[in-house]
Amino acid sequence: YSNKGLSLNVYSSMLSALSFMFSGFIISKLNYVSTITTVIWLPLLFFLTQKLVEQACLLKEKLYYVFVTGIILGIQFLSAHTQFSFYMLISLGLFFLFLLINKFTGGEPLIQASNNIRINSLAYVIIHISILMFVTVIIGFAIFSVQLLPVYEFLQLSRSGGQIAYDSGVSLAPEYLVN
């Protein structure tokens, strides 16, 4: 991401990749494969989201980035750690808002249309790019939907589903919480 998306040189990109790969969070979660397989998609999702916002006026590239980002988002949701997937979806949404704000603070035309008409309508561009991102999330959830029914069935049988009392298993008695 840092090489292509941020236009850094090779050494800076390698340093950022190594710092992500050997960060405290990644190293501390090495025993939890489901967490690692969810978090590793974050740089690619940021890169694809940035390309989606940058290429919003080109039809062929726009559709390519919408579908590829949706597929990667769906694969990331299928990677068995839904909590981090939703955290990453929130961070992706915040990054998307940052890209929109960054795009609108520049002096260049917001979108260069195919017939060389400059579109400077802020509302049009926000709606256009937001619809693209919404379609991307819908594609990701469509891919994830094959796992929703098994997850729902598992939740009904788990401790979180409410059918089993919380204090019937290996939970700690309240008097031992002080010690």
Short mmCIF file of C-alpha atoms in Angstrom, two decimals:
data_model
loop_
_atom_site.label_atom_id
_atom_site.label_comp_id
_atom_site.label_asym_id
_atom_site.label_seq_id
_atom_site.Cartn_x
_atom_site.Cartn_y
_atom_site.Cartn_z
CA TYR A 1 0.00 0.00 0.00
CA SER A 2 2.70 2.50 0.92
CA ASN A 3 4.56 2.00 -2.37
CA LYS A 4 1.62 2.34 -4.76
CA GLY A 5 -0.96 4.19 -2.68
CA LEU A 6 1.20 6.70 -0.87
CA SER A 7 3.88 6.96 -3.60
CA LEU A 8 6.76 6.27 -1.24
CA ASN A 9 10.07 4.92 -2.43
CA VAL A 10 10.97 1.25 -2.13
CA TYR A 11 12.89 1.58 1.14
CA SER A 12 10.15 3.54 2.88
CA SER A 13 7.59 1.04 1.64
CA MET A 14 9.66 -1.86 2.93
CA LEU A 15 10.05 -0.17 6.31
CA SER A 16 6.31 0.44 6.60
CA ALA A 17 5.53 -3.15 5.55
CA LEU A 18 7.97 -4.52 8.13
CA SER A 19 6.61 -2.25 10.84
CA PHE A 20 3.08 -3.49 10.10
CA MET A 21 4.19 -7.11 9.90
CA PHE A 22 6.18 -7.00 13.15
CA SER A 23 3.93 -4.61 15.06
CA GLY A 24 3.08 -5.40 18.66
CA PHE A 25 -0.50 -6.21 17.78
CA ILE A 26 0.38 -8.71 15.04
CA ILE A 27 3.10 -10.38 17.11
CA SER A 28 0.87 -10.64 20.18
CA LYS A 29 -1.88 -12.30 18.12
CA LEU A 30 0.28 -14.91 16.35
CA ASN A 31 -1.42 -17.72 18.27
CA TYR A 32 -4.83 -16.51 17.10
CA VAL A 33 -4.95 -17.36 13.42
CA SER A 34 -8.48 -16.04 12.96
CA THR A 35 -7.38 -12.59 14.14
CA ILE A 36 -4.33 -12.57 11.89
CA THR A 37 -6.28 -13.70 8.83
CA THR A 38 -8.69 -10.83 9.41
CA VAL A 39 -6.22 -8.04 10.09
CA ILE A 40 -3.81 -8.75 7.22
CA TRP A 41 -6.36 -7.45 4.69
CA LEU A 42 -6.31 -3.91 6.11
CA PRO A 43 -3.51 -2.41 3.94
CA LEU A 44 -5.01 -3.88 0.77
CA LEU A 45 -8.47 -2.57 1.66
CA PHE A 46 -7.03 0.90 2.30
CA PHE A 47 -5.20 0.81 -1.04
CA LEU A 48 -8.27 -0.32 -2.98
CA THR A 49 -10.49 2.26 -1.27
CA GLN A 50 -8.03 5.01 -2.13
CA LYS A 51 -7.95 3.85 -5.76
CA LEU A 52 -11.76 3.70 -5.83
CA VAL A 53 -12.01 7.33 -4.74
CA GLU A 54 -9.25 8.43 -7.13
CA GLN A 55 -10.72 6.59 -10.14
CA ALA A 56 -14.34 7.56 -9.46
CA CYS A 57 -14.77 9.21 -12.87
CA LEU A 58 -13.42 6.37 -15.03
CA LEU A 59 -16.09 3.75 -15.65
CA LYS A 60 -13.89 0.71 -16.31
CA GLU A 61 -11.48 1.32 -13.43
CA LYS A 62 -14.33 2.34 -11.13
CA LEU A 63 -16.18 -0.94 -11.63
CA TYR A 64 -12.93 -2.89 -11.27
CA TYR A 65 -12.13 -1.30 -7.90
CA VAL A 66 -15.74 -1.62 -6.69
CA PHE A 67 -15.83 -5.37 -7.35
CA VAL A 68 -12.28 -6.14 -6.18
CA THR A 69 -12.72 -4.14 -2.97
CA GLY A 70 -16.07 -5.86 -2.35
CA ILE A 71 -14.54 -9.29 -2.92
CA ILE A 72 -11.64 -8.57 -0.57
CA LEU A 73 -14.05 -7.18 2.03
CA GLY A 74 -16.16 -10.35 1.76
CA ILE A 75 -13.12 -12.59 2.10
CA GLN A 76 -12.03 -10.59 5.11
CA PHE A 77 -15.45 -11.08 6.74
CA LEU A 78 -15.24 -14.81 6.02
CA SER A 79 -11.95 -15.07 7.88
CA ALA A 80 -13.67 -16.07 11.13
CA HIS A 81 -13.16 -13.03 13.35
CA THR A 82 -16.25 -10.91 12.89
CA GLN A 83 -15.44 -8.42 15.65
CA PHE A 84 -12.21 -7.27 13.99
CA SER A 85 -13.97 -7.30 10.63
CA PHE A 86 -16.47 -4.75 11.92
CA TYR A 87 -13.66 -2.71 13.49
CA MET A 88 -11.91 -2.69 10.14
CA LEU A 89 -15.13 -1.72 8.39
CA ILE A 90 -15.41 1.27 10.74
CA SER A 91 -11.79 2.24 10.09
CA LEU A 92 -12.36 1.83 6.36
CA GLY A 93 -15.37 4.15 6.61
CA LEU A 94 -13.31 6.73 8.49
CA PHE A 95 -10.56 6.44 5.89
CA PHE A 96 -13.17 6.89 3.16
CA LEU A 97 -14.42 10.08 4.86
CA PHE A 98 -10.82 11.30 5.13
CA LEU A 99 -10.31 10.70 1.42
CA LEU A 100 -13.51 12.57 0.57
CA ILE A 101 -12.51 15.56 2.70
CA ASN A 102 -9.00 15.48 1.23
CA LYS A 103 -10.40 15.36 -2.30
CA PHE A 104 -12.68 18.34 -1.73
CA THR A 105 -10.10 20.62 -0.14
CA GLY A 106 -7.96 20.67 -3.29
CA GLY A 107 -8.37 23.30 -6.03
CA GLU A 108 -8.69 20.82 -8.89
CA PRO A 109 -12.03 19.83 -10.39
CA LEU A 110 -13.73 17.20 -8.33
CA ILE A 111 -14.47 14.92 -11.30
CA GLN A 112 -13.29 15.20 -14.88
CA ALA A 113 -16.20 13.82 -16.89
CA SER A 114 -15.69 11.75 -20.03
CA ASN A 115 -16.74 14.56 -22.36
CA ASN A 116 -14.28 17.03 -20.76
CA ILE A 117 -16.96 18.75 -18.68
CA ARG A 118 -15.70 19.66 -15.25
CA ILE A 119 -18.10 18.68 -12.51
CA ASN A 120 -17.63 20.86 -9.45
CA SER A 121 -20.89 20.02 -7.67
CA LEU A 122 -19.92 18.85 -4.22
CA ALA A 123 -23.22 17.09 -3.61
CA TYR A 124 -23.00 15.16 -6.89
CA VAL A 125 -19.52 13.90 -6.16
CA ILE A 126 -20.29 12.95 -2.57
CA ILE A 127 -23.38 11.02 -3.62
CA HIS A 128 -21.59 9.38 -6.55
CA ILE A 129 -18.59 8.18 -4.57
CA SER A 130 -20.71 7.20 -1.55
CA ILE A 131 -22.93 5.04 -3.75
CA LEU A 132 -19.81 3.33 -5.10
CA MET A 133 -18.60 2.62 -1.56
CA PHE A 134 -22.07 1.42 -0.53
CA VAL A 135 -22.15 -1.01 -3.47
CA THR A 136 -18.69 -2.21 -2.42
CA VAL A 137 -19.92 -2.97 1.10
CA ILE A 138 -23.03 -4.70 -0.30
CA ILE A 139 -20.82 -6.94 -2.45
CA GLY A 140 -18.72 -7.76 0.62
CA PHE A 141 -21.78 -8.62 2.68
CA ALA A 142 -23.20 -10.68 -0.18
CA ILE A 143 -20.08 -12.80 -0.12
CA PHE A 144 -20.23 -12.99 3.68
CA SER A 145 -23.91 -13.98 3.63
CA VAL A 146 -23.07 -17.66 3.05
CA GLN A 147 -21.70 -17.71 6.59
CA LEU A 148 -24.50 -15.79 8.32
CA LEU A 149 -26.87 -18.71 8.83
CA PRO A 150 -24.23 -21.03 10.39
CA VAL A 151 -23.05 -18.18 12.65
CA TYR A 152 -26.62 -17.46 13.71
CA GLU A 153 -27.23 -21.14 14.49
CA PHE A 154 -24.00 -21.35 16.46
CA LEU A 155 -24.90 -18.24 18.47
CA GLN A 156 -28.18 -19.81 19.52
CA LEU A 157 -26.26 -22.75 21.00
CA SER A 158 -23.43 -20.76 22.55
CA ARG A 159 -23.20 -19.00 25.85
CA SER A 160 -23.80 -15.69 24.08
CA GLY A 161 -27.13 -16.88 22.72
CA GLY A 162 -28.74 -16.84 26.13
CA GLN A 163 -29.88 -20.48 26.27
CA ILE A 164 -27.21 -21.53 28.75
CA ALA A 165 -26.87 -19.70 32.05
CA TYR A 166 -23.63 -17.78 32.33
CA ASP A 167 -22.81 -19.12 35.78
CA SER A 168 -23.24 -22.79 34.80
CA GLY A 169 -19.88 -23.20 33.13
CA VAL A 170 -16.38 -22.13 33.93
CA SER A 171 -17.23 -18.57 34.93
CA LEU A 172 -15.60 -17.14 37.99
CA ALA A 173 -17.74 -16.67 41.08
CA PRO A 174 -18.18 -12.98 42.05
CA GLU A 175 -16.49 -13.37 45.45
CA TYR A 176 -13.27 -14.46 43.73
CA LEU A 177 -13.12 -11.35 41.53
CA VAL A 178 -11.72 -9.28 44.41
CA ASN A 179 -8.77 -11.58 45.09
#
